[in-house]
Amino acid sequence: PEDARRTLEYCKKFKQLQNSAGAGEAKGQLLRLINVEGKYVRRCRDFEATQLLNLMPVTADEARTLIPTLEGNRHLEDLVK
C-alpha cells in the first residue's frame, strides 16, 4: 500500500510534462530572459533547467541540494514554483 501510494505520487508529479512539446515549453520558461537592473539575464543555465525538469524539486532547498550549481541563484524560488 505505501509503495503504491508513493508510485502514484511520483506519476502525478511527472504528468505535468506529457510530451516533448510540453517539456520544451517548460524549459523555455525556465530559460527565459529577465531584466535585472537594466540587463537581460537568464534565470538559470541550460543544464540546470534540464535538471530542474528531470528532478522536479518541490522546494528551493531541495533544488540546491540536488543541483549544487544553483547555490546563490537569486531566482531559485521562482524557478521551483
PDB file of N, CA, C and O in Angstrom:
ATOM      1  N   PRO A   1       0.820  -1.212   0.000  1.00  0.00           N
ATOM      2  CA  PRO A   1       0.000   0.000   0.000  1.00  0.00           C
ATOM      3  C   PRO A   1       0.863   1.275   0.000  1.00  0.00           C
ATOM      4  O   PRO A   1       0.577   2.196  -0.738  1.00  0.00           O
ATOM      5  N   GLU A   2       1.891   1.318   0.831  1.00  0.00           N
ATOM      6  CA  GLU A   2       2.743   2.510   0.883  1.00  0.00           C
ATOM      7  C   GLU A   2       3.494   2.690  -0.430  1.00  0.00           C
ATOM      8  O   GLU A   2       3.602   3.802  -0.944  1.00  0.00           O
ATOM      9  N   ASP A   3       4.007   1.599  -0.985  1.00  0.00           N
ATOM     10  CA  ASP A   3       4.719   1.673  -2.256  1.00  0.00           C
ATOM     11  C   ASP A   3       3.793   2.139  -3.381  1.00  0.00           C
ATOM     12  O   ASP A   3       4.195   2.928  -4.237  1.00  0.00           O
ATOM     13  N   ALA A   4       2.574   1.671  -3.368  1.00  0.00           N
ATOM     14  CA  ALA A   4       1.611   2.068  -4.393  1.00  0.00           C
ATOM     15  C   ALA A   4       1.303   3.559  -4.285  1.00  0.00           C
ATOM     16  O   ALA A   4       1.214   4.263  -5.297  1.00  0.00           O
ATOM     17  N   ARG A   5       1.154   4.058  -3.077  1.00  0.00           N
ATOM     18  CA  ARG A   5       0.873   5.477  -2.870  1.00  0.00           C
ATOM     19  C   ARG A   5       2.037   6.330  -3.367  1.00  0.00           C
ATOM     20  O   ARG A   5       1.843   7.324  -4.053  1.00  0.00           O
ATOM     21  N   ARG A   6       3.244   5.917  -3.030  1.00  0.00           N
ATOM     22  CA  ARG A   6       4.430   6.667  -3.453  1.00  0.00           C
ATOM     23  C   ARG A   6       4.593   6.633  -4.971  1.00  0.00           C
ATOM     24  O   ARG A   6       4.964   7.638  -5.592  1.00  0.00           O
ATOM     25  N   THR A   7       4.292   5.498  -5.585  1.00  0.00           N
ATOM     26  CA  THR A   7       4.356   5.394  -7.044  1.00  0.00           C
ATOM     27  C   THR A   7       3.335   6.315  -7.693  1.00  0.00           C
ATOM     28  O   THR A   7       3.636   7.009  -8.675  1.00  0.00           O
ATOM     29  N   LEU A   8       2.139   6.368  -7.150  1.00  0.00           N
ATOM     30  CA  LEU A   8       1.102   7.254  -7.672  1.00  0.00           C
ATOM     31  C   LEU A   8       1.518   8.716  -7.544  1.00  0.00           C
ATOM     32  O   LEU A   8       1.355   9.503  -8.487  1.00  0.00           O
ATOM     33  N   GLU A   9       2.080   9.101  -6.426  1.00  0.00           N
ATOM     34  CA  GLU A   9       2.562  10.475  -6.239  1.00  0.00           C
ATOM     35  C   GLU A   9       3.647  10.812  -7.251  1.00  0.00           C
ATOM     36  O   GLU A   9       3.657  11.900  -7.822  1.00  0.00           O
ATOM     37  N   TYR A  10       4.543   9.876  -7.478  1.00  0.00           N
ATOM     38  CA  TYR A  10       5.625  10.072  -8.449  1.00  0.00           C
ATOM     39  C   TYR A  10       5.050  10.290  -9.849  1.00  0.00           C
ATOM     40  O   TYR A  10       5.462  11.201 -10.569  1.00  0.00           O
ATOM     41  N   CYS A  11       4.090   9.473 -10.229  1.00  0.00           N
ATOM     42  CA  CYS A  11       3.473   9.595 -11.556  1.00  0.00           C
ATOM     43  C   CYS A  11       2.731  10.920 -11.707  1.00  0.00           C
ATOM     44  O   CYS A  11       2.815  11.571 -12.754  1.00  0.00           O
ATOM     45  N   LYS A  12       2.025  11.335 -10.693  1.00  0.00           N
ATOM     46  CA  LYS A  12       1.314  12.619 -10.743  1.00  0.00           C
ATOM     47  C   LYS A  12       2.287  13.784 -10.891  1.00  0.00           C
ATOM     48  O   LYS A  12       2.022  14.746 -11.591  1.00  0.00           O
ATOM     49  N   LYS A  13       3.411  13.678 -10.229  1.00  0.00           N
ATOM     50  CA  LYS A  13       4.417  14.738 -10.266  1.00  0.00           C
ATOM     51  C   LYS A  13       4.925  14.962 -11.691  1.00  0.00           C
ATOM     52  O   LYS A  13       5.076  16.088 -12.142  1.00  0.00           O
ATOM     53  N   PHE A  14       5.141  13.888 -12.431  1.00  0.00           N
ATOM     54  CA  PHE A  14       5.704  13.995 -13.768  1.00  0.00           C
ATOM     55  C   PHE A  14       4.649  14.047 -14.864  1.00  0.00           C
ATOM     56  O   PHE A  14       4.980  14.238 -16.028  1.00  0.00           O
ATOM     57  N   LYS A  15       3.395  13.944 -14.517  1.00  0.00           N
ATOM     58  CA  LYS A  15       2.313  14.027 -15.502  1.00  0.00           C
ATOM     59  C   LYS A  15       2.268  15.407 -16.153  1.00  0.00           C
ATOM     60  O   LYS A  15       1.820  15.556 -17.276  1.00  0.00           O
ATOM     61  N   GLN A  16       2.786  16.412 -15.489  1.00  0.00           N
ATOM     62  CA  GLN A  16       2.775  17.775 -15.999  1.00  0.00           C
ATOM     63  C   GLN A  16       3.474  17.875 -17.344  1.00  0.00           C
ATOM     64  O   GLN A  16       3.126  18.705 -18.175  1.00  0.00           O
ATOM     65  N   LEU A  17       4.475  17.054 -17.579  1.00  0.00           N
ATOM     66  CA  LEU A  17       5.230  17.077 -18.830  1.00  0.00           C
ATOM     67  C   LEU A  17       4.779  15.885 -19.676  1.00  0.00           C
ATOM     68  O   LEU A  17       5.439  14.870 -19.753  1.00  0.00           O
ATOM     69  N   GLN A  18       3.640  16.042 -20.334  1.00  0.00           N
ATOM     70  CA  GLN A  18       3.023  14.920 -21.032  1.00  0.00           C
ATOM     71  C   GLN A  18       3.698  14.561 -22.348  1.00  0.00           C
ATOM     72  O   GLN A  18       3.583  13.446 -22.824  1.00  0.00           O
ATOM     73  N   ASN A  19       4.375  15.523 -22.973  1.00  0.00           N
ATOM     74  CA  ASN A  19       5.026  15.231 -24.248  1.00  0.00           C
ATOM     75  C   ASN A  19       6.251  16.133 -24.412  1.00  0.00           C
ATOM     76  O   ASN A  19       6.508  17.006 -23.596  1.00  0.00           O
ATOM     77  N   SER A  20       6.995  15.916 -25.476  1.00  0.00           N
ATOM     78  CA  SER A  20       8.223  16.688 -25.664  1.00  0.00           C
ATOM     79  C   SER A  20       7.937  18.164 -25.909  1.00  0.00           C
ATOM     80  O   SER A  20       8.736  19.018 -25.530  1.00  0.00           O
ATOM     81  N   ALA A  21       6.798  18.474 -26.506  1.00  0.00           N
ATOM     82  CA  ALA A  21       6.452  19.888 -26.717  1.00  0.00           C
ATOM     83  C   ALA A  21       6.226  20.579 -25.376  1.00  0.00           C
ATOM     84  O   ALA A  21       6.677  21.705 -25.160  1.00  0.00           O
ATOM     85  N   GLY A  22       5.539  19.904 -24.459  1.00  0.00           N
ATOM     86  CA  GLY A  22       5.309  20.466 -23.125  1.00  0.00           C
ATOM     87  C   GLY A  22       6.602  20.630 -22.355  1.00  0.00           C
ATOM     88  O   GLY A  22       6.802  21.627 -21.657  1.00  0.00           O
ATOM     89  N   ALA A  23       7.493  19.661 -22.496  1.00  0.00           N
ATOM     90  CA  ALA A  23       8.790  19.748 -21.819  1.00  0.00           C
ATOM     91  C   ALA A  23       9.611  20.896 -22.394  1.00  0.00           C
ATOM     92  O   ALA A  23      10.261  21.641 -21.658  1.00  0.00           O
ATOM     93  N   GLY A  24       9.562  21.066 -23.706  1.00  0.00           N
ATOM     94  CA  GLY A  24      10.289  22.158 -24.348  1.00  0.00           C
ATOM     95  C   GLY A  24       9.768  23.515 -23.916  1.00  0.00           C
ATOM     96  O   GLY A  24      10.546  24.454 -23.683  1.00  0.00           O
ATOM     97  N   GLU A  25       8.458  23.609 -23.795  1.00  0.00           N
ATOM     98  CA  GLU A  25       7.845  24.866 -23.340  1.00  0.00           C
ATOM     99  C   GLU A  25       8.246  25.165 -21.896  1.00  0.00           C
ATOM    100  O   GLU A  25       8.582  26.302 -21.552  1.00  0.00           O
ATOM    101  N   ALA A  26       8.230  24.152 -21.054  1.00  0.00           N
ATOM    102  CA  ALA A  26       8.614  24.337 -19.649  1.00  0.00           C
ATOM    103  C   ALA A  26      10.078  24.762 -19.549  1.00  0.00           C
ATOM    104  O   ALA A  26      10.418  25.667 -18.777  1.00  0.00           O
ATOM    105  N   LYS A  27      10.938  24.149 -20.344  1.00  0.00           N
ATOM    106  CA  LYS A  27      12.357  24.514 -20.328  1.00  0.00           C
ATOM    107  C   LYS A  27      12.535  25.951 -20.810  1.00  0.00           C
ATOM    108  O   LYS A  27      13.330  26.711 -20.257  1.00  0.00           O
ATOM    109  N   GLY A  28      11.766  26.331 -21.821  1.00  0.00           N
ATOM    110  CA  GLY A  28      11.822  27.708 -22.315  1.00  0.00           C
ATOM    111  C   GLY A  28      11.449  28.713 -21.242  1.00  0.00           C
ATOM    112  O   GLY A  28      12.049  29.786 -21.147  1.00  0.00           O
ATOM    113  N   GLN A  29      10.470  28.366 -20.420  1.00  0.00           N
ATOM    114  CA  GLN A  29      10.067  29.251 -19.324  1.00  0.00           C
ATOM    115  C   GLN A  29      11.183  29.389 -18.294  1.00  0.00           C
ATOM    116  O   GLN A  29      11.426  30.473 -17.764  1.00  0.00           O
ATOM    117  N   LEU A  30      11.856  28.294 -18.012  1.00  0.00           N
ATOM    118  CA  LEU A  30      12.965  28.351 -17.051  1.00  0.00           C
ATOM    119  C   LEU A  30      14.127  29.186 -17.583  1.00  0.00           C
ATOM    120  O   LEU A  30      14.809  29.863 -16.830  1.00  0.00           O
ATOM    121  N   LEU A  31      14.345  29.127 -18.901  1.00  0.00           N
ATOM    122  CA  LEU A  31      15.495  29.800 -19.508  1.00  0.00           C
ATOM    123  C   LEU A  31      15.188  31.206 -20.014  1.00  0.00           C
ATOM    124  O   LEU A  31      16.076  31.880 -20.525  1.00  0.00           O
ATOM    125  N   ARG A  32      13.955  31.646 -19.860  1.00  0.00           N
ATOM    126  CA  ARG A  32      13.602  32.953 -20.431  1.00  0.00           C
ATOM    127  C   ARG A  32      14.449  34.076 -19.817  1.00  0.00           C
ATOM    128  O   ARG A  32      14.884  33.996 -18.670  1.00  0.00           O
ATOM    129  N   LEU A  33      14.670  35.083 -20.618  1.00  0.00           N
ATOM    130  CA  LEU A  33      15.452  36.236 -20.176  1.00  0.00           C
ATOM    131  C   LEU A  33      14.603  37.134 -19.284  1.00  0.00           C
ATOM    132  O   LEU A  33      13.420  37.338 -19.560  1.00  0.00           O
ATOM    133  N   ILE A  34      15.191  37.659 -18.240  1.00  0.00           N
ATOM    134  CA  ILE A  34      14.517  38.621 -17.378  1.00  0.00           C
ATOM    135  C   ILE A  34      15.407  39.848 -17.222  1.00  0.00           C
ATOM    136  O   ILE A  34      16.623  39.760 -17.364  1.00  0.00           O
ATOM    137  N   ASN A  35      14.780  40.954 -16.941  1.00  0.00           N
ATOM    138  CA  ASN A  35      15.505  42.212 -16.784  1.00  0.00           C
ATOM    139  C   ASN A  35      15.924  42.365 -15.328  1.00  0.00           C
ATOM    140  O   ASN A  35      15.091  42.426 -14.430  1.00  0.00           O
ATOM    141  N   VAL A  36      17.227  42.428 -15.115  1.00  0.00           N
ATOM    142  CA  VAL A  36      17.782  42.619 -13.782  1.00  0.00           C
ATOM    143  C   VAL A  36      18.660  43.858 -13.839  1.00  0.00           C
ATOM    144  O   VAL A  36      19.714  43.851 -14.473  1.00  0.00           O
ATOM    145  N   GLU A  37      18.174  44.907 -13.215  1.00  0.00           N
ATOM    146  CA  GLU A  37      18.923  46.166 -13.159  1.00  0.00           C
ATOM    147  C   GLU A  37      19.333  46.650 -14.550  1.00  0.00           C
ATOM    148  O   GLU A  37      20.477  47.027 -14.805  1.00  0.00           O
ATOM    149  N   GLY A  38      18.382  46.594 -15.492  1.00  0.00           N
ATOM    150  CA  GLY A  38      18.621  47.092 -16.840  1.00  0.00           C
ATOM    151  C   GLY A  38      19.394  46.155 -17.744  1.00  0.00           C
ATOM    152  O   GLY A  38      19.735  46.509 -18.868  1.00  0.00           O
ATOM    153  N   LYS A  39      19.647  44.947 -17.290  1.00  0.00           N
ATOM    154  CA  LYS A  39      20.422  43.984 -18.070  1.00  0.00           C
ATOM    155  C   LYS A  39      19.611  42.683 -18.168  1.00  0.00           C
ATOM    156  O   LYS A  39      19.051  42.220 -17.171  1.00  0.00           O
ATOM    157  N   TYR A  40      19.516  42.123 -19.365  1.00  0.00           N
ATOM    158  CA  TYR A  40      18.764  40.882 -19.544  1.00  0.00           C
ATOM    159  C   TYR A  40      19.654  39.677 -19.273  1.00  0.00           C
ATOM    160  O   TYR A  40      20.734  39.548 -19.844  1.00  0.00           O
ATOM    161  N   VAL A  41      19.179  38.810 -18.377  1.00  0.00           N
ATOM    162  CA  VAL A  41      19.927  37.612 -17.987  1.00  0.00           C
ATOM    163  C   VAL A  41      18.984  36.415 -17.928  1.00  0.00           C
ATOM    164  O   VAL A  41      17.780  36.559 -17.782  1.00  0.00           O
ATOM    165  N   ARG A  42      19.561  35.244 -18.040  1.00  0.00           N
ATOM    166  CA  ARG A  42      18.777  34.012 -17.870  1.00  0.00           C
ATOM    167  C   ARG A  42      18.695  33.695 -16.376  1.00  0.00           C
ATOM    168  O   ARG A  42      19.610  33.957 -15.623  1.00  0.00           O
ATOM    169  N   ARG A  43      17.587  33.084 -15.995  1.00  0.00           N
ATOM    170  CA  ARG A  43      17.396  32.753 -14.581  1.00  0.00           C
ATOM    171  C   ARG A  43      18.227  31.557 -14.150  1.00  0.00           C
ATOM    172  O   ARG A  43      18.492  31.373 -12.971  1.00  0.00           O
ATOM    173  N   CYS A  44      18.623  30.728 -15.111  1.00  0.00           N
ATOM    174  CA  CYS A  44      19.485  29.587 -14.803  1.00  0.00           C
ATOM    175  C   CYS A  44      20.190  29.146 -16.079  1.00  0.00           C
ATOM    176  O   CYS A  44      19.868  29.612 -17.169  1.00  0.00           O
ATOM    177  N   ARG A  45      21.131  28.235 -15.926  1.00  0.00           N
ATOM    178  CA  ARG A  45      21.857  27.701 -17.077  1.00  0.00           C
ATOM    179  C   ARG A  45      21.073  26.556 -17.706  1.00  0.00           C
ATOM    180  O   ARG A  45      20.195  25.961 -17.083  1.00  0.00           O
ATOM    181  N   ASP A  46      21.409  26.243 -18.944  1.00  0.00           N
ATOM    182  CA  ASP A  46      20.692  25.214 -19.695  1.00  0.00           C
ATOM    183  C   ASP A  46      20.666  23.880 -18.945  1.00  0.00           C
ATOM    184  O   ASP A  46      19.611  23.266 -18.790  1.00  0.00           O
ATOM    185  N   PHE A  47      21.816  23.430 -18.469  1.00  0.00           N
ATOM    186  CA  PHE A  47      21.847  22.131 -17.790  1.00  0.00           C
ATOM    187  C   PHE A  47      21.079  22.170 -16.472  1.00  0.00           C
ATOM    188  O   PHE A  47      20.518  21.162 -16.033  1.00  0.00           O
ATOM    189  N   GLU A  48      21.025  23.333 -15.825  1.00  0.00           N
ATOM    190  CA  GLU A  48      20.250  23.454 -14.585  1.00  0.00           C
ATOM    191  C   GLU A  48      18.757  23.344 -14.883  1.00  0.00           C
ATOM    192  O   GLU A  48      18.020  22.693 -14.138  1.00  0.00           O
ATOM    193  N   ALA A  49      18.324  23.976 -15.970  1.00  0.00           N
ATOM    194  CA  ALA A  49      16.912  23.880 -16.362  1.00  0.00           C
ATOM    195  C   ALA A  49      16.550  22.432 -16.650  1.00  0.00           C
ATOM    196  O   ALA A  49      15.485  21.950 -16.231  1.00  0.00           O
ATOM    197  N   THR A  50      17.429  21.729 -17.350  1.00  0.00           N
ATOM    198  CA  THR A  50      17.183  20.316 -17.651  1.00  0.00           C
ATOM    199  C   THR A  50      17.062  19.504 -16.370  1.00  0.00           C
ATOM    200  O   THR A  50      16.146  18.683 -16.226  1.00  0.00           O
ATOM    201  N   GLN A  51      17.955  19.750 -15.424  1.00  0.00           N
ATOM    202  CA  GLN A  51      17.902  19.016 -14.160  1.00  0.00           C
ATOM    203  C   GLN A  51      16.662  19.367 -13.336  1.00  0.00           C
ATOM    204  O   GLN A  51      16.065  18.495 -12.705  1.00  0.00           O
ATOM    205  N   LEU A  52      16.265  20.629 -13.358  1.00  0.00           N
ATOM    206  CA  LEU A  52      15.045  21.020 -12.648  1.00  0.00           C
ATOM    207  C   LEU A  52      13.837  20.270 -13.211  1.00  0.00           C
ATOM    208  O   LEU A  52      12.963  19.825 -12.458  1.00  0.00           O
ATOM    209  N   LEU A  53      13.787  20.105 -14.526  1.00  0.00           N
ATOM    210  CA  LEU A  53      12.672  19.384 -15.139  1.00  0.00           C
ATOM    211  C   LEU A  53      12.758  17.885 -14.888  1.00  0.00           C
ATOM    212  O   LEU A  53      11.742  17.221 -14.712  1.00  0.00           O
ATOM    213  N   ASN A  54      13.969  17.349 -14.870  1.00  0.00           N
ATOM    214  CA  ASN A  54      14.128  15.910 -14.622  1.00  0.00           C
ATOM    215  C   ASN A  54      13.818  15.537 -13.177  1.00  0.00           C
ATOM    216  O   ASN A  54      13.187  14.517 -12.909  1.00  0.00           O
ATOM    217  N   LEU A  55      14.258  16.367 -12.254  1.00  0.00           N
ATOM    218  CA  LEU A  55      14.142  16.039 -10.829  1.00  0.00           C
ATOM    219  C   LEU A  55      12.898  16.612 -10.175  1.00  0.00           C
ATOM    220  O   LEU A  55      12.439  16.100  -9.160  1.00  0.00           O
ATOM    221  N   MET A  56      12.369  17.693 -10.719  1.00  0.00           N
ATOM    222  CA  MET A  56      11.189  18.382 -10.200  1.00  0.00           C
ATOM    223  C   MET A  56      11.228  18.583  -8.685  1.00  0.00           C
ATOM    224  O   MET A  56      10.362  18.112  -7.943  1.00  0.00           O
ATOM    225  N   PRO A  57      12.233  19.291  -8.184  1.00  0.00           N
ATOM    226  CA  PRO A  57      12.280  19.544  -6.739  1.00  0.00           C
ATOM    227  C   PRO A  57      11.083  20.380  -6.305  1.00  0.00           C
ATOM    228  O   PRO A  57      10.585  21.213  -7.064  1.00  0.00           O
ATOM    229  N   VAL A  58      10.643  20.163  -5.087  1.00  0.00           N
ATOM    230  CA  VAL A  58       9.455  20.845  -4.571  1.00  0.00           C
ATOM    231  C   VAL A  58       9.817  22.183  -3.937  1.00  0.00           C
ATOM    232  O   VAL A  58       9.042  23.129  -3.998  1.00  0.00           O
ATOM    233  N   THR A  59      10.989  22.265  -3.348  1.00  0.00           N
ATOM    234  CA  THR A  59      11.403  23.494  -2.673  1.00  0.00           C
ATOM    235  C   THR A  59      12.757  23.960  -3.212  1.00  0.00           C
ATOM    236  O   THR A  59      13.504  23.179  -3.824  1.00  0.00           O
ATOM    237  N   ALA A  60      13.080  25.204  -2.926  1.00  0.00           N
ATOM    238  CA  ALA A  60      14.375  25.751  -3.324  1.00  0.00           C
ATOM    239  C   ALA A  60      15.510  25.007  -2.603  1.00  0.00           C
ATOM    240  O   ALA A  60      16.549  24.741  -3.203  1.00  0.00           O
ATOM    241  N   ASP A  61      15.306  24.670  -1.350  1.00  0.00           N
ATOM    242  CA  ASP A  61      16.334  23.926  -0.602  1.00  0.00           C
ATOM    243  C   ASP A  61      16.602  22.564  -1.235  1.00  0.00           C
ATOM    244  O   ASP A  61      17.751  22.140  -1.360  1.00  0.00           O
ATOM    245  N   GLU A  62      15.546  21.892  -1.636  1.00  0.00           N
ATOM    246  CA  GLU A  62      15.702  20.595  -2.295  1.00  0.00           C
ATOM    247  C   GLU A  62      16.451  20.769  -3.624  1.00  0.00           C
ATOM    248  O   GLU A  62      17.345  19.983  -3.949  1.00  0.00           O
ATOM    249  N   ALA A  63      16.114  21.810  -4.368  1.00  0.00           N
ATOM    250  CA  ALA A  63      16.791  22.079  -5.642  1.00  0.00           C
ATOM    251  C   ALA A  63      18.273  22.330  -5.422  1.00  0.00           C
ATOM    252  O   ALA A  63      19.114  21.819  -6.165  1.00  0.00           O
ATOM    253  N   ARG A  64      18.614  23.111  -4.401  1.00  0.00           N
ATOM    254  CA  ARG A  64      20.020  23.398  -4.103  1.00  0.00           C
ATOM    255  C   ARG A  64      20.779  22.126  -3.734  1.00  0.00           C
ATOM    256  O   ARG A  64      21.931  21.957  -4.099  1.00  0.00           O
ATOM    257  N   THR A  65      20.127  21.252  -2.996  1.00  0.00           N
ATOM    258  CA  THR A  65      20.763  20.004  -2.581  1.00  0.00           C
ATOM    259  C   THR A  65      21.005  19.099  -3.790  1.00  0.00           C
ATOM    260  O   THR A  65      22.073  18.515  -3.927  1.00  0.00           O
ATOM    261  N   LEU A  66      20.018  19.010  -4.663  1.00  0.00           N
ATOM    262  CA  LEU A  66      20.127  18.134  -5.822  1.00  0.00           C
ATOM    263  C   LEU A  66      21.005  18.705  -6.933  1.00  0.00           C
ATOM    264  O   LEU A  66      21.643  17.961  -7.679  1.00  0.00           O
ATOM    265  N   ILE A  67      21.000  20.057  -7.054  1.00  0.00           N
ATOM    266  CA  ILE A  67      21.733  20.732  -8.125  1.00  0.00           C
ATOM    267  C   ILE A  67      22.602  21.811  -7.471  1.00  0.00           C
ATOM    268  O   ILE A  67      22.213  22.977  -7.383  1.00  0.00           O
ATOM    269  N   PRO A  68      23.776  21.454  -6.993  1.00  0.00           N
ATOM    270  CA  PRO A  68      24.619  22.379  -6.230  1.00  0.00           C
ATOM    271  C   PRO A  68      24.966  23.677  -6.958  1.00  0.00           C
ATOM    272  O   PRO A  68      25.198  24.698  -6.320  1.00  0.00           O
ATOM    273  N   THR A  69      24.975  23.674  -8.284  1.00  0.00           N
ATOM    274  CA  THR A  69      25.317  24.902  -9.018  1.00  0.00           C
ATOM    275  C   THR A  69      24.243  25.976  -8.873  1.00  0.00           C
ATOM    276  O   THR A  69      24.477  27.131  -9.227  1.00  0.00           O
ATOM    277  N   LEU A  70      23.093  25.628  -8.339  1.00  0.00           N
ATOM    278  CA  LEU A  70      22.041  26.618  -8.115  1.00  0.00           C
ATOM    279  C   LEU A  70      22.267  27.428  -6.836  1.00  0.00           C
ATOM    280  O   LEU A  70      21.552  28.398  -6.588  1.00  0.00           O
ATOM    281  N   GLU A  71      23.235  27.023  -6.045  1.00  0.00           N
ATOM    282  CA  GLU A  71      23.559  27.766  -4.811  1.00  0.00           C
ATOM    283  C   GLU A  71      23.876  29.214  -5.183  1.00  0.00           C
ATOM    284  O   GLU A  71      24.674  29.480  -6.070  1.00  0.00           O
ATOM    285  N   GLY A  72      23.229  30.138  -4.530  1.00  0.00           N
ATOM    286  CA  GLY A  72      23.449  31.555  -4.795  1.00  0.00           C
ATOM    287  C   GLY A  72      22.597  32.114  -5.923  1.00  0.00           C
ATOM    288  O   GLY A  72      22.649  33.314  -6.202  1.00  0.00           O
ATOM    289  N   ASN A  73      21.807  31.284  -6.584  1.00  0.00           N
ATOM    290  CA  ASN A  73      20.928  31.769  -7.659  1.00  0.00           C
ATOM    291  C   ASN A  73      19.756  32.518  -7.025  1.00  0.00           C
ATOM    292  O   ASN A  73      18.940  31.935  -6.331  1.00  0.00           O
ATOM    293  N   ARG A  74      19.675  33.825  -7.261  1.00  0.00           N
ATOM    294  CA  ARG A  74      18.652  34.625  -6.591  1.00  0.00           C
ATOM    295  C   ARG A  74      17.264  34.455  -7.208  1.00  0.00           C
ATOM    296  O   ARG A  74      16.289  34.992  -6.707  1.00  0.00           O
ATOM    297  N   HIS A  75      17.156  33.679  -8.279  1.00  0.00           N
ATOM    298  CA  HIS A  75      15.867  33.443  -8.927  1.00  0.00           C
ATOM    299  C   HIS A  75      15.318  32.055  -8.596  1.00  0.00           C
ATOM    300  O   HIS A  75      14.284  31.659  -9.123  1.00  0.00           O
ATOM    301  N   LEU A  76      15.983  31.338  -7.740  1.00  0.00           N
ATOM    302  CA  LEU A  76      15.649  29.945  -7.481  1.00  0.00           C
ATOM    303  C   LEU A  76      14.231  29.751  -6.976  1.00  0.00           C
ATOM    304  O   LEU A  76      13.537  28.816  -7.401  1.00  0.00           O
ATOM    305  N   GLU A  77      13.770  30.605  -6.088  1.00  0.00           N
ATOM    306  CA  GLU A  77      12.395  30.460  -5.579  1.00  0.00           C
ATOM    307  C   GLU A  77      11.383  30.480  -6.715  1.00  0.00           C
ATOM    308  O   GLU A  77      10.439  29.697  -6.720  1.00  0.00           O
ATOM    309  N   ASP A  78      11.585  31.370  -7.683  1.00  0.00           N
ATOM    310  CA  ASP A  78      10.682  31.447  -8.842  1.00  0.00           C
ATOM    311  C   ASP A  78      10.818  30.224  -9.744  1.00  0.00           C
ATOM    312  O   ASP A  78       9.844  29.807 -10.364  1.00  0.00           O
ATOM    313  N   LEU A  79      12.000  29.677  -9.837  1.00  0.00           N
ATOM    314  CA  LEU A  79      12.230  28.539 -10.728  1.00  0.00           C
ATOM    315  C   LEU A  79      11.523  27.283 -10.257  1.00  0.00           C
ATOM    316  O   LEU A  79      11.108  26.468 -11.078  1.00  0.00           O
ATOM    317  N   VAL A  80      11.377  27.090  -8.975  1.00  0.00           N
ATOM    318  CA  VAL A  80      10.759  25.852  -8.480  1.00  0.00           C
ATOM    319  C   VAL A  80       9.253  25.961  -8.279  1.00  0.00           C
ATOM    320  O   VAL A  80       8.631  24.988  -7.888  1.00  0.00           O
ATOM    321  N   LYS A  81       8.689  27.093  -8.551  1.00  0.00           N
ATOM    322  CA  LYS A  81       7.217  27.247  -8.418  1.00  0.00           C
ATOM    323  C   LYS A  81       6.500  26.451  -9.467  1.00  0.00           C
ATOM    324  O   LYS A  81       6.902  26.283 -10.566  1.00  0.00           O
TER     325      LYS A  81
END
